[in-house]
């Protein structure tokens, strides 16, 4: 749902009021936090000789602003909370600007670096592209953006009096690269812990100078890897949708413990009178004999023990990222479950080729590595389609075709199941 201007005003007002009312406590609670890793990540990627001109975006009471100044750089703070701006000026001795993140007024190509530590997640997702373009414009060519945000599953809303948007790596990359930045590196925090215990996603980005290469070596490696998987999948789908898949997937070394299936589509273009499409993501759990045990779908959002979870129904395709997701925690699956099939259904009967932007993926929840990417618009007809399957093998889970498990009879049952669920939900 698109936020209206009055919604954005309310988000800013209430979030800033929360911080203004607790400014002193916030400073005492965060002044000793060690973010030296983040400061170093920004400074080591800025080219040219110091001192640098740094914008501390979301400077709060001025802790990091003072650190940059003490290191000899010209640091300017920016925050939307008036109490924070006053405290930052007093504590750091630096200039600090009072600006709402949703209403920025920044100078053109002023800064060598932008340090956005624990701040950009307060920007509503629909406004993020514009805010990132503003930060891009205020950086000098070759300048560097650092950001660190609590990561999530691309949800947003209120959390203890503050509004936040919590992106995963794939969505964050899409937003920042879409604003013209090139990724330099990313990591999770705090350091030294397993990734599931690292709630913060930190990333470093460059505004390319004119004539510079478009991608960093790391980014190229990631894109080439994803591209090879995608091309392999597309070739298998087109050339041999049954016999070749098991053999071809064997060299992908599947090693994921937690999987997410993401489904996305776009609403009709403005002014187009066609009925909106409605796609649904499903996961079918099978036993060793190929019998369906349970189905997780929008009207039944989790299996019996909660090891497979659906994020809920979308009927509009209005999200900028995945409209529906299914999370499968493989180690937590009951022993009786020998296979999972991930299926897409066109609930309204629209042909997939007629659904704008329809696509899906099967990815590792932690690394964001996409094992499968499929452009659904390449499919003919509207019949339910099995994207991929996971099978429990002697050495662990394997990714494979599902043709022997998901037959026409089961597909018809799934179509009917989803349709009945929609009718019941709307009564």
PDB file of C-alpha atoms in Angstrom, residues 75-373:
ATOM      1  CA  UNK A  75      32.598  16.390   9.609  1.00  0.00           C
ATOM      2  CA  UNK A  76      29.058  17.719   9.295  1.00  0.00           C
ATOM      3  CA  UNK A  77      26.147  16.052  11.015  1.00  0.00           C
ATOM      4  CA  UNK A  78      22.521  15.728   9.928  1.00  0.00           C
ATOM      5  CA  UNK A  79      19.567  14.535  11.950  1.00  0.00           C
ATOM      6  CA  UNK A  80      15.802  15.021  12.059  1.00  0.00           C
ATOM      7  CA  UNK A  81      15.577  15.150  15.858  1.00  0.00           C
ATOM      8  CA  UNK A  82      16.116  18.690  17.154  1.00  0.00           C
ATOM      9  CA  UNK A  83      17.414  17.471  20.522  1.00  0.00           C
ATOM     10  CA  UNK A  84      20.030  15.323  18.805  1.00  0.00           C
ATOM     11  CA  UNK A  85      21.210  18.207  16.618  1.00  0.00           C
ATOM     12  CA  UNK A  86      21.716  20.473  19.637  1.00  0.00           C
ATOM     13  CA  UNK A  87      23.552  17.731  21.516  1.00  0.00           C
ATOM     14  CA  UNK A  88      25.724  16.893  18.482  1.00  0.00           C
ATOM     15  CA  UNK A  89      26.808  20.499  18.083  1.00  0.00           C
ATOM     16  CA  UNK A  90      27.682  20.799  21.766  1.00  0.00           C
ATOM     17  CA  UNK A  91      29.432  17.433  22.083  1.00  0.00           C
ATOM     18  CA  UNK A  92      31.447  17.441  18.851  1.00  0.00           C
ATOM     19  CA  UNK A  93      31.936  21.126  18.128  1.00  0.00           C
ATOM     20  CA  UNK A  94      30.937  20.383  14.544  1.00  0.00           C
ATOM     21  CA  UNK A  95      28.303  21.840  12.300  1.00  0.00           C
ATOM     22  CA  UNK A  96      25.040  19.867  12.375  1.00  0.00           C
ATOM     23  CA  UNK A  97      21.962  20.301  10.186  1.00  0.00           C
ATOM     24  CA  UNK A  98      18.351  19.734  11.208  1.00  0.00           C
ATOM     25  CA  UNK A  99      16.619  17.949   8.304  1.00  0.00           C
ATOM     26  CA  UNK A 100      13.841  15.386   7.981  1.00  0.00           C
ATOM     27  CA  UNK A 101      15.150  12.324   6.141  1.00  0.00           C
ATOM     28  CA  UNK A 102      12.068  12.438   3.903  1.00  0.00           C
ATOM     29  CA  UNK A 103      12.713  16.118   3.007  1.00  0.00           C
ATOM     30  CA  UNK A 104      16.438  16.448   2.371  1.00  0.00           C
ATOM     31  CA  UNK A 105      18.083  19.596   1.028  1.00  0.00           C
ATOM     32  CA  UNK A 106      21.730  18.699   0.420  1.00  0.00           C
ATOM     33  CA  UNK A 107      24.497  20.552  -1.413  1.00  0.00           C
ATOM     34  CA  UNK A 108      25.648  19.174  -4.755  1.00  0.00           C
ATOM     35  CA  UNK A 109      28.867  17.084  -4.774  1.00  0.00           C
ATOM     36  CA  UNK A 110      30.032  18.414  -1.403  1.00  0.00           C
ATOM     37  CA  UNK A 111      31.185  15.269   0.424  1.00  0.00           C
ATOM     38  CA  UNK A 112      33.923  12.664   0.046  1.00  0.00           C
ATOM     39  CA  UNK A 113      31.950  10.240   2.185  1.00  0.00           C
ATOM     40  CA  UNK A 114      28.498   9.730   3.700  1.00  0.00           C
ATOM     41  CA  UNK A 115      28.336   7.760   6.962  1.00  0.00           C
ATOM     42  CA  UNK A 116      24.780   6.443   7.429  1.00  0.00           C
ATOM     43  CA  UNK A 117      25.138   4.312  10.537  1.00  0.00           C
ATOM     44  CA  UNK A 118      21.819   2.988  11.900  1.00  0.00           C
ATOM     45  CA  UNK A 119      19.803   5.675  10.147  1.00  0.00           C
ATOM     46  CA  UNK A 120      18.534   4.775   6.668  1.00  0.00           C
ATOM     47  CA  UNK A 121      16.243   2.055   8.017  1.00  0.00           C
ATOM     48  CA  UNK A 122      14.027   4.872   9.311  1.00  0.00           C
ATOM     49  CA  UNK A 123      13.278   5.888   5.701  1.00  0.00           C
ATOM     50  CA  UNK A 124       9.997   4.443   4.408  1.00  0.00           C
ATOM     51  CA  UNK A 125      10.736   1.924   1.656  1.00  0.00           C
ATOM     52  CA  UNK A 126       8.814   3.830  -1.021  1.00  0.00           C
ATOM     53  CA  UNK A 127      10.909   6.953  -0.286  1.00  0.00           C
ATOM     54  CA  UNK A 128      14.259   5.165  -0.145  1.00  0.00           C
ATOM     55  CA  UNK A 129      15.098   5.440  -3.879  1.00  0.00           C
ATOM     56  CA  UNK A 130      14.701   9.225  -3.749  1.00  0.00           C
ATOM     57  CA  UNK A 131      16.723   9.556  -0.521  1.00  0.00           C
ATOM     58  CA  UNK A 132      19.526   7.423  -1.954  1.00  0.00           C
ATOM     59  CA  UNK A 133      19.575   9.567  -5.086  1.00  0.00           C
ATOM     60  CA  UNK A 134      19.914  12.641  -2.858  1.00  0.00           C
ATOM     61  CA  UNK A 135      22.893  11.060  -1.089  1.00  0.00           C
ATOM     62  CA  UNK A 136      24.371  10.095  -4.458  1.00  0.00           C
ATOM     63  CA  UNK A 137      24.070  13.690  -5.656  1.00  0.00           C
ATOM     64  CA  UNK A 138      25.712  15.154  -2.548  1.00  0.00           C
ATOM     65  CA  UNK A 139      28.781  12.927  -2.933  1.00  0.00           C
ATOM     66  CA  UNK A 140      31.695  13.959  -5.086  1.00  0.00           C
ATOM     67  CA  UNK A 141      32.421  11.666  -8.064  1.00  0.00           C
ATOM     68  CA  UNK A 142      34.201   8.652  -6.620  1.00  0.00           C
ATOM     69  CA  UNK A 143      32.748   9.374  -3.174  1.00  0.00           C
ATOM     70  CA  UNK A 144      31.755   6.601  -0.780  1.00  0.00           C
ATOM     71  CA  UNK A 145      28.514   5.758   1.031  1.00  0.00           C
ATOM     72  CA  UNK A 146      28.583   3.581   4.147  1.00  0.00           C
ATOM     73  CA  UNK A 147      25.347   2.220   5.580  1.00  0.00           C
ATOM     74  CA  UNK A 148      24.505  -0.104   8.439  1.00  0.00           C
ATOM     75  CA  UNK A 149      20.941  -1.167   9.175  1.00  0.00           C
ATOM     76  CA  UNK A 150      19.134  -3.877  11.098  1.00  0.00           C
ATOM     77  CA  UNK A 151      18.322  -6.497   8.481  1.00  0.00           C
ATOM     78  CA  UNK A 152      15.029  -8.260   7.988  1.00  0.00           C
ATOM     79  CA  UNK A 153      12.765  -9.877   5.451  1.00  0.00           C
ATOM     80  CA  UNK A 154      11.711  -6.700   3.631  1.00  0.00           C
ATOM     81  CA  UNK A 155       9.036  -5.770   6.118  1.00  0.00           C
ATOM     82  CA  UNK A 156       8.353  -2.312   7.496  1.00  0.00           C
ATOM     83  CA  UNK A 157       6.231  -0.790  10.214  1.00  0.00           C
ATOM     84  CA  UNK A 158       6.225   0.437  13.791  1.00  0.00           C
ATOM     85  CA  UNK A 159       8.613  -0.975  16.368  1.00  0.00           C
ATOM     86  CA  UNK A 160       8.467   0.420  19.915  1.00  0.00           C
ATOM     87  CA  UNK A 161       7.412   3.878  18.805  1.00  0.00           C
ATOM     88  CA  UNK A 162       9.725   4.158  15.815  1.00  0.00           C
ATOM     89  CA  UNK A 163       9.069   3.420  12.139  1.00  0.00           C
ATOM     90  CA  UNK A 164      11.542   1.147  10.391  1.00  0.00           C
ATOM     91  CA  UNK A 165      12.045  -0.711   7.118  1.00  0.00           C
ATOM     92  CA  UNK A 166      14.084  -3.902   7.412  1.00  0.00           C
ATOM     93  CA  UNK A 167      15.678  -5.082   4.167  1.00  0.00           C
ATOM     94  CA  UNK A 168      17.527  -8.244   3.266  1.00  0.00           C
ATOM     95  CA  UNK A 169      20.747  -8.093   1.270  1.00  0.00           C
ATOM     96  CA  UNK A 170      19.120  -8.663  -2.112  1.00  0.00           C
ATOM     97  CA  UNK A 171      16.570  -5.888  -1.634  1.00  0.00           C
ATOM     98  CA  UNK A 172      19.164  -3.505  -0.206  1.00  0.00           C
ATOM     99  CA  UNK A 173      21.454  -4.135  -3.156  1.00  0.00           C
ATOM    100  CA  UNK A 174      18.601  -3.470  -5.551  1.00  0.00           C
ATOM    101  CA  UNK A 175      17.791  -0.136  -3.918  1.00  0.00           C
ATOM    102  CA  UNK A 176      21.333   1.199  -3.631  1.00  0.00           C
ATOM    103  CA  UNK A 177      22.550   0.028  -7.026  1.00  0.00           C
ATOM    104  CA  UNK A 178      19.348   1.450  -8.499  1.00  0.00           C
ATOM    105  CA  UNK A 179      20.418   4.875  -7.218  1.00  0.00           C
ATOM    106  CA  UNK A 180      23.659   4.643  -9.195  1.00  0.00           C
ATOM    107  CA  UNK A 181      26.062   3.228  -6.599  1.00  0.00           C
ATOM    108  CA  UNK A 182      28.521   0.364  -7.077  1.00  0.00           C
ATOM    109  CA  UNK A 183      28.973  -2.096  -4.220  1.00  0.00           C
ATOM    110  CA  UNK A 184      32.465  -2.334  -2.741  1.00  0.00           C
ATOM    111  CA  UNK A 185      31.854  -4.733   0.130  1.00  0.00           C
ATOM    112  CA  UNK A 186      29.347  -5.812   2.764  1.00  0.00           C
ATOM    113  CA  UNK A 187      29.493  -7.619   6.090  1.00  0.00           C
ATOM    114  CA  UNK A 188      27.335  -8.479   9.081  1.00  0.00           C
ATOM    115  CA  UNK A 189      27.660  -7.214  12.658  1.00  0.00           C
ATOM    116  CA  UNK A 190      28.590  -7.597  15.406  1.00  0.00           C
ATOM    117  CA  UNK A 191      31.830  -9.287  14.307  1.00  0.00           C
ATOM    118  CA  UNK A 192      32.911 -12.691  15.517  1.00  0.00           C
ATOM    119  CA  UNK A 193      29.447 -14.259  15.804  1.00  0.00           C
ATOM    120  CA  UNK A 194      27.501 -16.765  13.680  1.00  0.00           C
ATOM    121  CA  UNK A 195      25.511 -14.979  10.992  1.00  0.00           C
ATOM    122  CA  UNK A 196      22.176 -15.803  12.606  1.00  0.00           C
ATOM    123  CA  UNK A 197      23.386 -13.766  15.600  1.00  0.00           C
ATOM    124  CA  UNK A 198      24.440 -10.769  13.490  1.00  0.00           C
ATOM    125  CA  UNK A 199      21.340  -8.593  13.042  1.00  0.00           C
ATOM    126  CA  UNK A 200      23.132  -5.672  11.347  1.00  0.00           C
ATOM    127  CA  UNK A 201      23.915  -5.521   7.627  1.00  0.00           C
ATOM    128  CA  UNK A 202      26.743  -3.115   6.773  1.00  0.00           C
ATOM    129  CA  UNK A 203      27.651  -2.213   3.208  1.00  0.00           C
ATOM    130  CA  UNK A 204      30.021   0.166   1.401  1.00  0.00           C
ATOM    131  CA  UNK A 205      29.246   1.752  -1.965  1.00  0.00           C
ATOM    132  CA  UNK A 206      30.950   4.089  -4.417  1.00  0.00           C
ATOM    133  CA  UNK A 207      29.524   6.811  -6.627  1.00  0.00           C
ATOM    134  CA  UNK A 208      31.378   6.051  -9.870  1.00  0.00           C
ATOM    135  CA  UNK A 209      33.521   8.804 -11.302  1.00  0.00           C
ATOM    136  CA  UNK A 210      32.925   9.586 -14.990  1.00  0.00           C
ATOM    137  CA  UNK A 211      34.446   6.850 -17.133  1.00  0.00           C
ATOM    138  CA  UNK A 212      34.901   4.451 -14.209  1.00  0.00           C
ATOM    139  CA  UNK A 213      34.050   0.768 -14.449  1.00  0.00           C
ATOM    140  CA  UNK A 214      30.471  -0.082 -13.591  1.00  0.00           C
ATOM    141  CA  UNK A 215      31.128  -2.998 -11.238  1.00  0.00           C
ATOM    142  CA  UNK A 216      33.588  -3.963  -8.539  1.00  0.00           C
ATOM    143  CA  UNK A 217      35.367  -7.339  -8.838  1.00  0.00           C
ATOM    144  CA  UNK A 218      33.272  -8.731  -5.977  1.00  0.00           C
ATOM    145  CA  UNK A 219      30.070  -7.581  -7.610  1.00  0.00           C
ATOM    146  CA  UNK A 220      31.093  -9.087 -10.942  1.00  0.00           C
ATOM    147  CA  UNK A 221      31.873 -12.398  -9.280  1.00  0.00           C
ATOM    148  CA  UNK A 222      28.469 -12.454  -7.622  1.00  0.00           C
ATOM    149  CA  UNK A 223      26.635 -11.516 -10.808  1.00  0.00           C
ATOM    150  CA  UNK A 224      28.510 -14.069 -12.887  1.00  0.00           C
ATOM    151  CA  UNK A 225      27.749 -16.778 -10.352  1.00  0.00           C
ATOM    152  CA  UNK A 226      24.069 -15.895 -10.220  1.00  0.00           C
ATOM    153  CA  UNK A 227      23.955 -15.583 -13.990  1.00  0.00           C
ATOM    154  CA  UNK A 228      25.413 -19.055 -14.514  1.00  0.00           C
ATOM    155  CA  UNK A 229      22.828 -20.586 -12.192  1.00  0.00           C
ATOM    156  CA  UNK A 230      20.028 -18.646 -13.875  1.00  0.00           C
ATOM    157  CA  UNK A 231      21.133 -19.599 -17.377  1.00  0.00           C
ATOM    158  CA  UNK A 232      21.533 -23.230 -16.347  1.00  0.00           C
ATOM    159  CA  UNK A 233      18.009 -23.227 -14.906  1.00  0.00           C
ATOM    160  CA  UNK A 234      16.525 -21.576 -17.995  1.00  0.00           C
ATOM    161  CA  UNK A 235      18.275 -24.055 -20.293  1.00  0.00           C
ATOM    162  CA  UNK A 236      17.036 -26.993 -18.259  1.00  0.00           C
ATOM    163  CA  UNK A 237      13.486 -25.639 -18.204  1.00  0.00           C
ATOM    164  CA  UNK A 238      13.393 -25.159 -21.957  1.00  0.00           C
ATOM    165  CA  UNK A 239      15.333 -28.157 -23.176  1.00  0.00           C
ATOM    166  CA  UNK A 240      14.574 -31.012 -20.809  1.00  0.00           C
ATOM    167  CA  UNK A 241      12.180 -30.123 -17.999  1.00  0.00           C
ATOM    168  CA  UNK A 242      12.232 -33.641 -16.537  1.00  0.00           C
ATOM    169  CA  UNK A 243      15.222 -35.794 -17.372  1.00  0.00           C
ATOM    170  CA  UNK A 244      18.153 -33.377 -17.175  1.00  0.00           C
ATOM    171  CA  UNK A 245      17.396 -31.447 -14.005  1.00  0.00           C
ATOM    172  CA  UNK A 246      18.666 -33.968 -11.446  1.00  0.00           C
ATOM    173  CA  UNK A 247      21.983 -34.412 -13.228  1.00  0.00           C
ATOM    174  CA  UNK A 248      22.540 -30.736 -13.942  1.00  0.00           C
ATOM    175  CA  UNK A 249      21.789 -29.596 -10.431  1.00  0.00           C
ATOM    176  CA  UNK A 250      24.301 -32.047  -8.966  1.00  0.00           C
ATOM    177  CA  UNK A 251      27.243 -29.714  -9.612  1.00  0.00           C
ATOM    178  CA  UNK A 252      25.672 -26.782  -7.765  1.00  0.00           C
ATOM    179  CA  UNK A 253      26.782 -28.214  -4.383  1.00  0.00           C
ATOM    180  CA  UNK A 254      23.580 -27.375  -2.536  1.00  0.00           C
ATOM    181  CA  UNK A 255      24.448 -26.710   1.110  1.00  0.00           C
ATOM    182  CA  UNK A 256      21.736 -24.404   2.435  1.00  0.00           C
ATOM    183  CA  UNK A 257      20.076 -24.966   5.805  1.00  0.00           C
ATOM    184  CA  UNK A 258      17.387 -22.319   5.460  1.00  0.00           C
ATOM    185  CA  UNK A 259      15.654 -21.557   2.166  1.00  0.00           C
ATOM    186  CA  UNK A 260      13.396 -18.748   1.032  1.00  0.00           C
ATOM    187  CA  UNK A 261      11.138 -18.892  -1.996  1.00  0.00           C
ATOM    188  CA  UNK A 262      10.330 -15.394  -3.202  1.00  0.00           C
ATOM    189  CA  UNK A 263       7.522 -14.520  -5.625  1.00  0.00           C
ATOM    190  CA  UNK A 264       7.054 -11.102  -7.229  1.00  0.00           C
ATOM    191  CA  UNK A 265       4.840  -9.534  -9.853  1.00  0.00           C
ATOM    192  CA  UNK A 266       3.848  -6.003 -10.824  1.00  0.00           C
ATOM    193  CA  UNK A 267       0.375  -4.473 -10.827  1.00  0.00           C
ATOM    194  CA  UNK A 268      -1.098  -3.358 -14.175  1.00  0.00           C
ATOM    195  CA  UNK A 269       0.351  -0.196 -15.643  1.00  0.00           C
ATOM    196  CA  UNK A 270      -1.446   2.983 -14.746  1.00  0.00           C
ATOM    197  CA  UNK A 271      -4.353   3.545 -17.121  1.00  0.00           C
ATOM    198  CA  UNK A 272      -4.580  -0.124 -18.151  1.00  0.00           C
ATOM    199  CA  UNK A 273      -8.032  -1.554 -17.460  1.00  0.00           C
ATOM    200  CA  UNK A 274      -7.011  -5.238 -17.267  1.00  0.00           C
ATOM    201  CA  UNK A 275      -7.886  -7.052 -14.067  1.00  0.00           C
ATOM    202  CA  UNK A 276      -5.028  -7.303 -11.597  1.00  0.00           C
ATOM    203  CA  UNK A 277      -3.232 -10.632 -11.519  1.00  0.00           C
ATOM    204  CA  UNK A 278      -3.021 -12.638  -8.318  1.00  0.00           C
ATOM    205  CA  UNK A 279      -0.182 -15.142  -7.960  1.00  0.00           C
ATOM    206  CA  UNK A 280       0.407 -17.388  -4.962  1.00  0.00           C
ATOM    207  CA  UNK A 281       3.429 -19.231  -3.605  1.00  0.00           C
ATOM    208  CA  UNK A 282       2.943 -22.734  -2.195  1.00  0.00           C
ATOM    209  CA  UNK A 283       5.143 -25.370  -0.604  1.00  0.00           C
ATOM    210  CA  UNK A 284       4.074 -29.027  -0.598  1.00  0.00           C
ATOM    211  CA  UNK A 285       5.672 -31.434   1.896  1.00  0.00           C
ATOM    212  CA  UNK A 286       6.029 -35.083   0.775  1.00  0.00           C
ATOM    213  CA  UNK A 287       6.951 -38.336   2.475  1.00  0.00           C
ATOM    214  CA  UNK A 288       9.433 -40.858   1.096  1.00  0.00           C
ATOM    215  CA  UNK A 289       6.694 -42.514  -0.987  1.00  0.00           C
ATOM    216  CA  UNK A 290       5.847 -39.235  -2.717  1.00  0.00           C
ATOM    217  CA  UNK A 291       2.594 -38.715  -0.823  1.00  0.00           C
ATOM    218  CA  UNK A 292       1.640 -35.144  -0.011  1.00  0.00           C
ATOM    219  CA  UNK A 293       1.652 -34.623   3.762  1.00  0.00           C
ATOM    220  CA  UNK A 294       0.934 -30.908   4.118  1.00  0.00           C
ATOM    221  CA  UNK A 295       0.651 -27.810   1.961  1.00  0.00           C
ATOM    222  CA  UNK A 296       1.698 -24.344   3.114  1.00  0.00           C
ATOM    223  CA  UNK A 297      -0.026 -21.533   1.209  1.00  0.00           C
ATOM    224  CA  UNK A 298      -1.657 -18.129   1.901  1.00  0.00           C
ATOM    225  CA  UNK A 299      -4.634 -19.588   3.770  1.00  0.00           C
ATOM    226  CA  UNK A 300      -2.449 -21.970   5.804  1.00  0.00           C
ATOM    227  CA  UNK A 301       0.727 -20.081   6.563  1.00  0.00           C
ATOM    228  CA  UNK A 302       2.701 -22.733   8.439  1.00  0.00           C
ATOM    229  CA  UNK A 303       3.031 -26.484   8.667  1.00  0.00           C
ATOM    230  CA  UNK A 304       2.347 -28.434  11.866  1.00  0.00           C
ATOM    231  CA  UNK A 305       5.689 -27.795  13.580  1.00  0.00           C
ATOM    232  CA  UNK A 306       6.418 -24.354  12.100  1.00  0.00           C
ATOM    233  CA  UNK A 307       9.430 -25.411  10.023  1.00  0.00           C
ATOM    234  CA  UNK A 308       7.826 -24.003   6.828  1.00  0.00           C
ATOM    235  CA  UNK A 309       6.305 -20.520   7.063  1.00  0.00           C
ATOM    236  CA  UNK A 310       4.421 -18.408   4.510  1.00  0.00           C
ATOM    237  CA  UNK A 311       4.565 -14.618   4.974  1.00  0.00           C
ATOM    238  CA  UNK A 312       0.933 -14.159   3.958  1.00  0.00           C
ATOM    239  CA  UNK A 313      -1.224 -13.362   0.980  1.00  0.00           C
ATOM    240  CA  UNK A 314      -0.590 -10.569  -1.500  1.00  0.00           C
ATOM    241  CA  UNK A 315      -3.310  -9.915  -4.052  1.00  0.00           C
ATOM    242  CA  UNK A 316      -1.864  -6.820  -5.707  1.00  0.00           C
ATOM    243  CA  UNK A 317       1.789  -7.360  -6.616  1.00  0.00           C
ATOM    244  CA  UNK A 318       2.456  -3.887  -5.256  1.00  0.00           C
ATOM    245  CA  UNK A 319       5.655  -4.634  -3.346  1.00  0.00           C
ATOM    246  CA  UNK A 320       9.010  -3.435  -4.655  1.00  0.00           C
ATOM    247  CA  UNK A 321      10.532  -6.798  -3.620  1.00  0.00           C
ATOM    248  CA  UNK A 322       9.000 -10.218  -3.028  1.00  0.00           C
ATOM    249  CA  UNK A 323       5.225 -10.018  -2.746  1.00  0.00           C
ATOM    250  CA  UNK A 324       5.011 -13.443  -1.109  1.00  0.00           C
ATOM    251  CA  UNK A 325       7.746 -15.503   0.529  1.00  0.00           C
ATOM    252  CA  UNK A 326       8.011 -18.982   1.995  1.00  0.00           C
ATOM    253  CA  UNK A 327      10.748 -19.827   4.505  1.00  0.00           C
ATOM    254  CA  UNK A 328      11.810 -23.462   4.970  1.00  0.00           C
ATOM    255  CA  UNK A 329      14.042 -24.386   7.927  1.00  0.00           C
ATOM    256  CA  UNK A 330      15.415 -27.690   6.675  1.00  0.00           C
ATOM    257  CA  UNK A 331      16.991 -28.962   9.899  1.00  0.00           C
ATOM    258  CA  UNK A 332      13.684 -28.460  11.719  1.00  0.00           C
ATOM    259  CA  UNK A 333      11.545 -30.438   9.263  1.00  0.00           C
ATOM    260  CA  UNK A 334       9.901 -33.593  10.659  1.00  0.00           C
ATOM    261  CA  UNK A 335      11.760 -36.810   9.816  1.00  0.00           C
ATOM    262  CA  UNK A 336       8.764 -37.985   7.822  1.00  0.00           C
ATOM    263  CA  UNK A 337       9.279 -35.179   5.317  1.00  0.00           C
ATOM    264  CA  UNK A 338      11.455 -36.443   2.469  1.00  0.00           C
ATOM    265  CA  UNK A 339      10.881 -33.720  -0.109  1.00  0.00           C
ATOM    266  CA  UNK A 340       9.544 -30.204  -0.623  1.00  0.00           C
ATOM    267  CA  UNK A 341       8.059 -28.811  -3.826  1.00  0.00           C
ATOM    268  CA  UNK A 342       7.781 -25.063  -4.389  1.00  0.00           C
ATOM    269  CA  UNK A 343       4.873 -24.174  -6.641  1.00  0.00           C
ATOM    270  CA  UNK A 344       3.425 -20.988  -8.160  1.00  0.00           C
ATOM    271  CA  UNK A 345      -0.309 -20.714  -8.852  1.00  0.00           C
ATOM    272  CA  UNK A 346      -2.126 -18.085 -10.914  1.00  0.00           C
ATOM    273  CA  UNK A 347      -5.209 -17.803  -8.747  1.00  0.00           C
ATOM    274  CA  UNK A 348      -7.248 -15.665 -11.146  1.00  0.00           C
ATOM    275  CA  UNK A 349      -6.389 -17.842 -14.144  1.00  0.00           C
ATOM    276  CA  UNK A 350      -4.281 -15.209 -15.918  1.00  0.00           C
ATOM    277  CA  UNK A 351      -1.556 -16.678 -18.115  1.00  0.00           C
ATOM    278  CA  UNK A 352       1.866 -16.164 -16.535  1.00  0.00           C
ATOM    279  CA  UNK A 353       3.076 -14.527 -19.747  1.00  0.00           C
ATOM    280  CA  UNK A 354       0.453 -11.790 -19.224  1.00  0.00           C
ATOM    281  CA  UNK A 355       1.534 -10.918 -15.659  1.00  0.00           C
ATOM    282  CA  UNK A 356       3.896  -7.929 -15.604  1.00  0.00           C
ATOM    283  CA  UNK A 357       7.226  -8.558 -13.912  1.00  0.00           C
ATOM    284  CA  UNK A 358       6.298 -12.062 -12.737  1.00  0.00           C
ATOM    285  CA  UNK A 359       9.359 -13.867 -11.408  1.00  0.00           C
ATOM    286  CA  UNK A 360      10.441 -16.067  -8.538  1.00  0.00           C
ATOM    287  CA  UNK A 361      13.585 -17.370  -6.895  1.00  0.00           C
ATOM    288  CA  UNK A 362      14.740 -20.017  -4.451  1.00  0.00           C
ATOM    289  CA  UNK A 363      17.594 -18.665  -2.318  1.00  0.00           C
ATOM    290  CA  UNK A 364      19.673 -19.270   0.769  1.00  0.00           C
ATOM    291  CA  UNK A 365      18.141 -17.178   3.554  1.00  0.00           C
ATOM    292  CA  UNK A 366      21.490 -16.092   4.997  1.00  0.00           C
ATOM    293  CA  UNK A 367      23.840 -15.676   2.037  1.00  0.00           C
ATOM    294  CA  UNK A 368      21.094 -14.553  -0.400  1.00  0.00           C
ATOM    295  CA  UNK A 369      22.616 -16.924  -2.988  1.00  0.00           C
ATOM    296  CA  UNK A 370      19.937 -17.713  -5.568  1.00  0.00           C
ATOM    297  CA  UNK A 371      19.835 -21.408  -6.379  1.00  0.00           C
ATOM    298  CA  UNK A 372      16.999 -20.851  -8.829  1.00  0.00           C
ATOM    299  CA  UNK A 373      15.739 -17.784 -10.663  1.00  0.00           C
TER     300      UNK A 373
END
